Tab-separated table of C-alpha atoms in Angstrom:
chain	number	residue	atom	x	y	z
A	263	MET	CA	-7.313	-33.225	-10.066
A	264	ARG	CA	-9.416	-30.071	-9.764
A	265	ALA	CA	-10.638	-30.508	-13.349
A	266	ALA	CA	-11.489	-34.134	-12.631
A	267	MET	CA	-13.480	-33.309	-9.493
A	268	GLU	CA	-15.370	-30.553	-11.342
A	269	LEU	CA	-16.335	-32.977	-14.098
A	270	PHE	CA	-17.239	-35.761	-11.651
A	271	ALA	CA	-19.482	-33.236	-9.876
A	272	GLU	CA	-21.131	-32.039	-13.089
A	273	LYS	CA	-21.549	-35.302	-15.019
A	274	GLY	CA	-20.863	-38.064	-12.537
A	275	PHE	CA	-17.779	-40.238	-12.386
A	276	HIS	CA	-18.940	-42.880	-14.858
A	277	ALA	CA	-20.047	-40.400	-17.535
A	278	THR	CA	-16.721	-38.535	-17.472
A	279	SER	CA	-13.936	-39.582	-19.837
A	280	VAL	CA	-10.200	-39.146	-19.359
A	281	ALA	CA	-10.150	-37.097	-22.578
A	282	GLU	CA	-12.619	-34.603	-21.099
A	283	ILE	CA	-10.502	-34.283	-17.979
A	284	GLY	CA	-7.483	-33.575	-20.192
A	285	ASP	CA	-9.395	-30.948	-22.180
A	286	ARG	CA	-10.606	-29.218	-19.028
A	287	ALA	CA	-7.127	-29.215	-17.517
A	288	GLY	CA	-5.561	-28.055	-20.795
A	289	ILE	CA	-3.346	-31.102	-21.131
A	290	GLN	CA	-2.292	-32.187	-24.642
A	291	ARG	CA	-3.487	-35.561	-25.840
A	292	GLY	CA	0.047	-36.975	-25.903
A	293	ALA	CA	0.720	-36.179	-22.257
A	294	LEU	CA	-2.760	-37.224	-21.170
A	295	TYR	CA	-2.171	-40.696	-19.846
A	296	TYR	CA	1.281	-39.840	-18.558
A	297	HIS	CA	-0.051	-37.073	-16.320
A	298	ILE	CA	-3.567	-38.313	-15.642
A	299	GLY	CA	-3.372	-42.075	-15.670
A	300	SER	CA	-6.875	-43.456	-15.296
A	301	LYS	CA	-9.822	-41.566	-13.871
A	302	GLU	CA	-9.957	-44.221	-11.154
A	303	GLU	CA	-6.419	-43.155	-10.230
A	304	LEU	CA	-7.538	-39.520	-10.030
A	305	LEU	CA	-10.491	-40.408	-7.809
A	306	PHE	CA	-8.143	-42.456	-5.636
A	307	GLN	CA	-5.654	-39.588	-5.331
A	308	VAL	CA	-8.410	-37.201	-4.288
A	309	ARG	CA	-9.807	-39.593	-1.679
A	310	ARG	CA	-6.367	-40.502	-0.401
A	311	GLY	CA	-5.505	-36.817	-0.095
A	312	TYR	CA	-8.170	-35.811	2.404
A	313	THR	CA	-8.188	-39.195	4.162
A	314	GLN	CA	-4.430	-38.919	4.777
A	315	LEU	CA	-4.892	-35.389	6.146
A	316	MET	CA	-7.512	-36.707	8.562
A	317	LEU	CA	-5.276	-39.558	9.637
A	318	ASP	CA	-2.292	-37.227	10.179
A	319	GLU	CA	-4.425	-34.902	12.305
A	320	ALA	CA	-5.967	-37.734	14.346
A	321	ALA	CA	-2.586	-39.412	14.953
A	322	ARG	CA	-0.992	-36.107	15.963
A	323	ILE	CA	-3.726	-35.455	18.537
A	324	ALA	CA	-3.721	-39.039	19.837
A	325	ASP	CA	0.083	-38.972	20.219
A	326	GLY	CA	0.058	-35.661	22.104
A	327	ASP	CA	0.383	-34.978	25.817
A	328	ASP	CA	-3.116	-33.650	26.590
A	329	GLU	CA	-5.462	-35.586	28.798
A	330	PRO	CA	-7.909	-37.922	27.006
A	331	VAL	CA	-10.985	-35.677	27.293
A	332	ILE	CA	-9.111	-32.746	25.758
A	333	LYS	CA	-7.791	-35.049	23.036
A	334	LEU	CA	-11.307	-36.272	22.267
A	335	ARG	CA	-12.560	-32.689	22.019
A	336	ASN	CA	-9.673	-31.882	19.676
A	337	LEU	CA	-10.346	-34.986	17.575
A	338	ILE	CA	-13.985	-33.924	17.142
A	339	ARG	CA	-13.060	-30.350	16.247
A	340	GLY	CA	-10.282	-31.377	13.839
A	341	HIS	CA	-12.435	-33.972	12.082
A	342	VAL	CA	-15.367	-31.586	11.618
A	343	ARG	CA	-13.051	-28.878	10.294
A	344	LEU	CA	-11.373	-31.183	7.739
A	345	ILE	CA	-14.654	-32.823	6.655
A	346	ILE	CA	-16.170	-29.398	5.994
A	347	GLU	CA	-13.055	-28.060	4.240
A	348	HIS	CA	-13.063	-31.080	1.923
A	349	ARG	CA	-16.825	-31.607	1.773
A	350	HIS	CA	-17.059	-31.274	-2.020
A	351	GLU	CA	-14.442	-33.958	-2.584
A	352	VAL	CA	-15.954	-36.152	0.135
A	353	THR	CA	-19.451	-35.849	-1.338
A	354	ILE	CA	-18.390	-36.479	-4.926
A	355	ALA	CA	-16.084	-39.331	-3.959
A	356	LEU	CA	-18.675	-41.079	-1.796
A	357	ARG	CA	-21.416	-40.714	-4.416
A	358	ASP	CA	-19.399	-43.117	-6.566
A	359	ALA	CA	-17.598	-44.911	-3.758
A	360	GLY	CA	-17.969	-48.221	-5.605
A	361	ALA	CA	-15.809	-46.931	-8.474
A	362	LEU	CA	-12.681	-47.811	-6.487
A	363	THR	CA	-11.947	-51.498	-6.056
A	364	GLY	CA	-9.054	-53.834	-5.386
A	365	GLU	CA	-5.781	-52.347	-4.193
A	366	ARG	CA	-6.991	-48.743	-4.227
A	367	ALA	CA	-10.017	-49.579	-2.079
A	368	ALA	CA	-7.761	-51.566	0.256
A	369	ASP	CA	-5.257	-48.679	0.541
A	370	LEU	CA	-8.052	-46.293	1.539
A	371	GLN	CA	-9.332	-48.819	4.062
A	372	VAL	CA	-5.875	-48.888	5.693
A	373	LEU	CA	-5.998	-45.104	6.154
A	374	ARG	CA	-9.557	-45.203	7.500
A	375	ASP	CA	-8.580	-47.985	9.912
A	376	GLY	CA	-5.711	-45.780	11.083
A	377	ILE	CA	-8.115	-42.923	11.827
A	378	GLN	CA	-10.353	-45.301	13.741
A	379	ARG	CA	-7.382	-46.642	15.736
A	380	SER	CA	-6.247	-43.151	16.709
A	381	TRP	CA	-9.734	-42.371	18.038
A	382	GLN	CA	-9.968	-45.726	19.803
A	383	ARG	CA	-6.613	-45.166	21.563
A	384	VAL	CA	-7.889	-41.871	22.979
A	385	VAL	CA	-11.210	-43.413	23.993
A	386	ASP	CA	-9.448	-46.383	25.624
A	387	ASP	CA	-7.248	-43.996	27.637
A	388	GLY	CA	-10.261	-41.939	28.694
A	389	TYR	CA	-12.140	-45.043	29.749
A	390	ALA	CA	-9.154	-46.417	31.669
A	391	ALA	CA	-8.893	-43.070	33.487
A	392	GLY	CA	-12.575	-43.209	34.466
A	393	LEU	CA	-13.406	-40.136	32.393
A	394	LEU	CA	-15.550	-41.891	29.774
A	395	ARG	CA	-18.377	-44.299	30.457
A	396	THR	CA	-17.527	-46.662	27.602
A	397	ASN	CA	-14.777	-47.605	25.174
A	398	ASP	CA	-17.055	-49.808	23.086
A	399	HIS	CA	-15.936	-49.862	19.441
A	400	VAL	CA	-19.559	-49.492	18.372
A	401	VAL	CA	-19.629	-46.071	20.008
A	402	THR	CA	-16.264	-44.945	18.582
A	403	LYS	CA	-17.202	-46.070	15.063
A	404	SER	CA	-20.600	-44.402	15.315
A	405	VAL	CA	-19.150	-41.105	16.520
A	406	VAL	CA	-16.628	-40.957	13.647
A	407	ALA	CA	-19.386	-41.922	11.178
A	408	MET	CA	-21.632	-39.158	12.524
A	409	LEU	CA	-18.878	-36.596	11.980
A	410	ASN	CA	-18.133	-37.925	8.478
A	411	MET	CA	-21.779	-37.361	7.571
A	412	VAL	CA	-21.501	-33.639	8.332
A	413	SER	CA	-20.172	-33.497	4.746
A	414	ALA	CA	-23.578	-34.688	3.495
A	415	TRP	CA	-25.685	-31.923	5.079
A	416	TYR	CA	-23.331	-28.998	5.729
A	417	SER	CA	-24.218	-25.838	3.857
A	418	GLU	CA	-22.342	-22.561	3.700
A	419	ASP	CA	-25.745	-20.886	3.887
A	420	GLY	CA	-26.624	-22.773	7.069
A	421	ALA	CA	-26.878	-21.168	10.483
A	422	TYR	CA	-23.548	-22.513	11.781
A	423	GLY	CA	-19.893	-22.523	10.810
A	424	PRO	CA	-17.506	-25.436	11.390
A	425	ASP	CA	-16.547	-24.439	14.944
A	426	GLN	CA	-20.160	-24.032	16.041
A	427	ILE	CA	-21.080	-27.412	14.571
A	428	ALA	CA	-18.086	-28.938	16.357
A	429	ASP	CA	-19.233	-27.334	19.645
A	430	ILE	CA	-22.812	-28.605	19.274
A	431	LEU	CA	-21.686	-32.130	18.400
A	432	THR	CA	-19.060	-32.130	21.183
A	433	THR	CA	-21.853	-31.491	23.704
A	434	THR	CA	-23.997	-34.207	22.113
A	435	ILE	CA	-21.140	-36.716	22.141
A	436	PHE	CA	-20.003	-35.988	25.700
A	437	ASP	CA	-23.315	-35.279	27.442
A	438	GLY	CA	-26.067	-36.665	25.197
A	439	VAL	CA	-29.436	-35.150	24.381
A	440	ALA	CA	-31.210	-35.874	27.677
A	441	ALA	CA	-31.873	-32.789	29.794
A	442	PRO	CA	-29.406	-32.731	32.734
A	443	ALA	CA	-32.082	-33.050	35.440
A	444	GLY	CA	-34.629	-34.923	33.312
A	445	HIS	CA	-36.453	-37.365	35.584
A	446	THR	CA	-36.836	-39.787	32.675
A	447	ARG	CA	-33.159	-39.646	31.835
A	448	LYS	CA	-32.508	-43.239	32.803
A	449	GLY	CA	-35.832	-44.285	31.275
B	235	MET	CA	-35.172	-56.882	-7.895
B	236	ARG	CA	-33.265	-59.584	-5.999
B	237	ALA	CA	-31.401	-60.559	-9.181
B	238	ALA	CA	-30.557	-56.902	-9.791
B	239	MET	CA	-29.207	-56.366	-6.276
B	240	GLU	CA	-27.118	-59.542	-6.498
B	241	LEU	CA	-25.566	-58.369	-9.758
B	242	PHE	CA	-25.030	-54.815	-8.487
B	243	ALA	CA	-23.252	-56.350	-5.481
B	244	GLU	CA	-21.074	-58.657	-7.585
B	245	LYS	CA	-20.180	-56.405	-10.542
B	246	GLY	CA	-21.206	-52.919	-9.516
B	247	PHE	CA	-24.181	-50.972	-10.803
B	248	HIS	CA	-22.483	-49.474	-13.872
B	249	ALA	CA	-20.992	-52.772	-15.087
B	250	THR	CA	-24.359	-54.583	-14.903
B	251	SER	CA	-26.606	-54.664	-17.983
B	252	VAL	CA	-30.387	-55.009	-18.059
B	253	ALA	CA	-29.916	-58.167	-20.174
B	254	GLU	CA	-27.868	-59.788	-17.389
B	255	ILE	CA	-30.533	-58.927	-14.851
B	256	GLY	CA	-33.125	-60.554	-17.120
B	257	ASP	CA	-30.966	-63.690	-17.515
B	258	ARG	CA	-30.425	-63.977	-13.765
B	259	ALA	CA	-34.118	-63.519	-13.044
B	260	GLY	CA	-35.112	-65.943	-15.816
B	261	ILE	CA	-37.108	-63.370	-17.749
B	262	GLN	CA	-37.442	-63.837	-21.529
B	263	ARG	CA	-35.923	-61.198	-23.738
B	264	GLY	CA	-39.306	-60.064	-25.015
B	265	ALA	CA	-40.668	-59.331	-21.546
B	266	LEU	CA	-37.421	-57.798	-20.363
B	267	TYR	CA	-38.105	-54.099	-20.621
B	268	TYR	CA	-41.769	-54.513	-19.775
B	269	HIS	CA	-40.959	-56.129	-16.430
B	270	ILE	CA	-37.588	-54.600	-15.651
B	271	GLY	CA	-37.620	-51.168	-17.190
B	272	SER	CA	-34.211	-49.594	-16.728
B	273	LYS	CA	-31.658	-50.643	-14.143
B	274	GLU	CA	-31.924	-47.121	-12.719
B	275	GLU	CA	-35.618	-47.867	-12.139
B	276	LEU	CA	-34.700	-51.089	-10.322
B	277	LEU	CA	-32.176	-49.288	-8.111
B	278	PHE	CA	-34.811	-46.642	-7.411
B	279	GLN	CA	-37.440	-49.249	-6.471
B	280	VAL	CA	-35.012	-50.921	-4.078
B	281	ARG	CA	-34.035	-47.658	-2.394
B	282	ARG	CA	-37.624	-46.436	-2.265
B	283	GLY	CA	-38.651	-49.744	-0.697
B	284	TYR	CA	-36.550	-49.573	2.457
B	285	THR	CA	-36.722	-45.788	2.713
B	286	GLN	CA	-40.538	-45.937	2.662
B	287	LEU	CA	-40.478	-48.625	5.372
B	288	MET	CA	-38.323	-46.377	7.522
B	289	LEU	CA	-40.604	-43.408	6.952
B	290	ASP	CA	-43.723	-45.457	7.802
B	291	GLU	CA	-42.113	-46.676	11.025
B	292	ALA	CA	-40.876	-43.213	12.043
B	293	ALA	CA	-44.225	-41.561	11.298
B	294	ARG	CA	-46.124	-44.278	13.205
B	295	ILE	CA	-43.931	-43.754	16.285
B	296	ALA	CA	-44.052	-39.950	16.059
B	297	ASP	CA	-47.856	-40.012	15.717
B	298	GLY	CA	-48.302	-42.328	18.722
B	299	ASP	CA	-49.339	-41.507	22.264
B	300	ASP	CA	-46.119	-42.302	24.133
B	301	GLU	CA	-44.131	-39.566	25.814
B	302	PRO	CA	-41.317	-38.016	23.740
B	303	VAL	CA	-38.439	-39.841	25.441
B	304	ILE	CA	-40.111	-43.218	24.846
B	305	LYS	CA	-40.806	-42.217	21.251
B	306	LEU	CA	-37.175	-41.254	20.747
B	307	ARG	CA	-36.035	-44.602	22.164
B	308	ASN	CA	-38.453	-46.372	19.813
B	309	LEU	CA	-37.285	-44.305	16.843
B	310	ILE	CA	-33.670	-45.308	17.542
B	311	ARG	CA	-34.540	-48.990	17.968
B	312	GLY	CA	-36.768	-49.109	14.870
B	313	HIS	CA	-34.243	-47.312	12.689
B	314	VAL	CA	-31.366	-49.565	13.749
B	315	ARG	CA	-33.497	-52.672	13.173
B	316	LEU	CA	-34.577	-51.618	9.653
B	317	ILE	CA	-31.098	-50.414	8.652
B	318	ILE	CA	-29.615	-53.754	9.689
B	319	GLU	CA	-32.389	-55.801	8.041
B	320	HIS	CA	-31.833	-53.930	4.782
B	321	ARG	CA	-28.088	-53.364	5.146
B	322	HIS	CA	-27.163	-55.149	1.899
B	323	GLU	CA	-29.530	-53.015	-0.148
B	324	VAL	CA	-28.479	-49.874	1.725
B	325	THR	CA	-24.771	-50.584	1.178
B	326	ILE	CA	-25.116	-51.451	-2.501
B	327	ALA	CA	-27.452	-48.557	-3.178
B	328	LEU	CA	-25.248	-45.987	-1.438
B	329	ARG	CA	-22.078	-47.249	-3.125
B	330	ASP	CA	-23.565	-45.986	-6.388
B	331	ALA	CA	-25.781	-43.294	-4.908
B	332	GLY	CA	-24.933	-40.968	-7.804
B	333	ALA	CA	-26.576	-43.359	-10.279
B	334	LEU	CA	-29.989	-41.882	-9.427
B	335	THR	CA	-30.643	-38.358	-10.624
B	336	GLY	CA	-33.523	-36.057	-11.469
B	337	GLU	CA	-37.020	-37.087	-10.420
B	338	ARG	CA	-35.961	-40.362	-8.810
B	339	ALA	CA	-33.361	-38.634	-6.642
B	340	ALA	CA	-35.932	-35.979	-5.744
B	341	ASP	CA	-38.550	-38.601	-4.822
B	342	LEU	CA	-36.100	-40.300	-2.462
B	343	GLN	CA	-35.219	-36.937	-0.932
B	344	VAL	CA	-38.913	-36.362	-0.144
B	345	LEU	CA	-39.024	-39.660	1.782
B	346	ARG	CA	-35.787	-38.891	3.627
B	347	ASP	CA	-37.087	-35.429	4.527
B	348	GLY	CA	-40.207	-37.108	5.910
B	349	ILE	CA	-38.090	-39.359	8.139
B	350	GLN	CA	-36.168	-36.322	9.365
B	351	ARG	CA	-39.391	-34.425	10.059
B	352	SER	CA	-40.836	-37.303	12.108
B	353	TRP	CA	-37.692	-37.363	14.271
B	354	GLN	CA	-37.659	-33.574	14.584
B	355	ARG	CA	-41.289	-33.539	15.765
B	356	VAL	CA	-40.435	-35.973	18.563
B	357	VAL	CA	-37.296	-34.024	19.495
B	358	ASP	CA	-39.223	-30.725	19.475
B	359	ASP	CA	-41.852	-32.208	21.809
B	360	GLY	CA	-39.175	-33.587	24.139
B	361	TYR	CA	-37.400	-30.244	24.215
B	362	ALA	CA	-40.638	-28.339	24.868
B	363	ALA	CA	-41.368	-30.720	27.765
B	364	GLY	CA	-37.928	-30.070	29.269
B	365	LEU	CA	-36.843	-33.677	28.764
B	366	LEU	CA	-34.184	-33.000	26.115
B	367	ARG	CA	-31.445	-30.408	26.334
B	368	THR	CA	-31.656	-29.387	22.669
B	369	ASN	CA	-33.865	-29.568	19.591
B	370	ASP	CA	-31.161	-28.283	17.276
B	371	HIS	CA	-31.577	-29.688	13.762
B	372	VAL	CA	-27.825	-30.304	13.605
B	373	VAL	CA	-28.194	-32.806	16.436
B	374	THR	CA	-31.267	-34.531	14.973
B	375	LYS	CA	-29.653	-34.842	11.528
B	376	SER	CA	-26.433	-36.139	13.046
B	377	VAL	CA	-28.206	-38.755	15.145
B	378	VAL	CA	-30.149	-40.119	12.142
B	379	ALA	CA	-26.947	-40.092	10.048
B	380	MET	CA	-25.087	-42.015	12.767
B	381	LEU	CA	-27.788	-44.690	12.769
B	382	ASN	CA	-27.816	-44.873	8.951
B	383	MET	CA	-24.095	-45.599	9.038
B	384	VAL	CA	-24.637	-48.732	11.125
B	385	SER	CA	-25.287	-50.329	7.707
B	386	ALA	CA	-21.666	-49.586	6.755
B	387	TRP	CA	-19.991	-51.416	9.643
B	388	TYR	CA	-22.550	-53.938	10.950
B	389	SER	CA	-21.437	-57.550	10.665
B	390	GLU	CA	-23.375	-60.705	11.448
B	391	ASP	CA	-20.136	-62.044	12.906
B	392	GLY	CA	-19.797	-59.027	15.198
B	393	ALA	CA	-20.245	-59.146	18.950
B	394	TYR	CA	-23.705	-57.537	18.968
B	395	GLY	CA	-27.100	-58.041	17.398
B	396	PRO	CA	-29.455	-55.226	16.338
B	397	ASP	CA	-31.101	-54.807	19.759
B	398	GLN	CA	-27.767	-54.605	21.576
B	399	ILE	CA	-26.471	-52.032	19.098
B	400	ALA	CA	-29.684	-50.054	19.557
B	401	ASP	CA	-29.231	-50.185	23.353
B	402	ILE	CA	-25.609	-49.038	23.197
B	403	LEU	CA	-26.413	-46.178	20.827
B	404	THR	CA	-29.500	-45.194	22.831
B	405	THR	CA	-27.272	-44.686	25.879
B	406	THR	CA	-24.758	-42.728	23.780
B	407	ILE	CA	-27.472	-40.523	22.294
B	408	PHE	CA	-29.273	-39.840	25.584
B	409	ASP	CA	-26.384	-39.683	28.039
B	410	GLY	CA	-23.215	-39.180	26.002
B	411	VAL	CA	-19.805	-40.768	26.485
B	412	ALA	CA	-18.653	-38.748	29.504
B	413	ALA	CA	-18.515	-40.747	32.744
B	414	PRO	CA	-21.496	-39.748	34.956
B	415	ALA	CA	-19.348	-38.328	37.769
B	416	GLY	CA	-16.360	-37.389	35.629
B	417	HIS	CA	-14.851	-34.239	37.126
B	418	THR	CA	-13.807	-33.071	33.656
B	419	ARG	CA	-17.242	-33.638	32.217
B	420	LYS	CA	-17.909	-29.958	31.623
B	421	GLY	CA	-14.163	-29.498	31.085
């Protein structure tokens, strides 16, 4: 899988052949299809890997005993950390997102829906407790999407590490960009 | 270009041939390459088209005479409107984002950087005027990314139209998700 992701990064998914992946990984031609299957299968395995990790983390936090605001903070921090840890796979996989279709695309969608549901449960609880102003799905989806996109712009050479980015975005998500006493805050 | 986008949507970018695009558009074989060029060129033209529209809109708002908070509201509304109007092109183009490389990818990056710079100018002005709590680039990038991703989940059958989505996300961006008097707000 590492050899496949390296080649997808260098040449693109569509220009990479299974044979090249086998060569890079040092797998003999006879064992190639047994171990590798199709390159679509490899791309699927990579995407399923980090998506499942994100779902496990989100479900664990949502199922915990903390209060909703703490859970939401932990969801943000956990998602940013995992997105940054797996940013190379996320970036490569999303660049050719259309390469997965049918059952594989549907399987990934199930995992992504599970992540979304874990977040929504926490947001619903926070809203019911009067701690959040909204539990609108548009907001929950947009917040998760914003955190996913950290993978697109994060750089190791940038000013901030994962925890600092999580802190900055936690403030933005909870309190917005308007200055606390801004007279135009409500427009 | 419409024929190309239809085919990219139906079969995927890599499985579509220039000849099929010509057939769909009713262009004779002789004129095919003259009018169509490569399918990469078509994908580039489509992506440049809506990205340039977004840049023009953002630059127009940033260059205007309104105060920064009004400009930021208008940036959000304009971006959401254009992303939703062009959501099919955005979705298809991003599904095979890796299909554009070299000069075409660089040209698109220049336009996207221009969009980002227009937003950052407005945010910098709002921060300097004490109306926004931050002008951190992480926040500006994340807000634009969140709005771009509306194209991924927007549905005509959904509960909200473009203006309602813009209103909901404007509140989220300015005021956050924490309840106004929530005792755990700074938690």
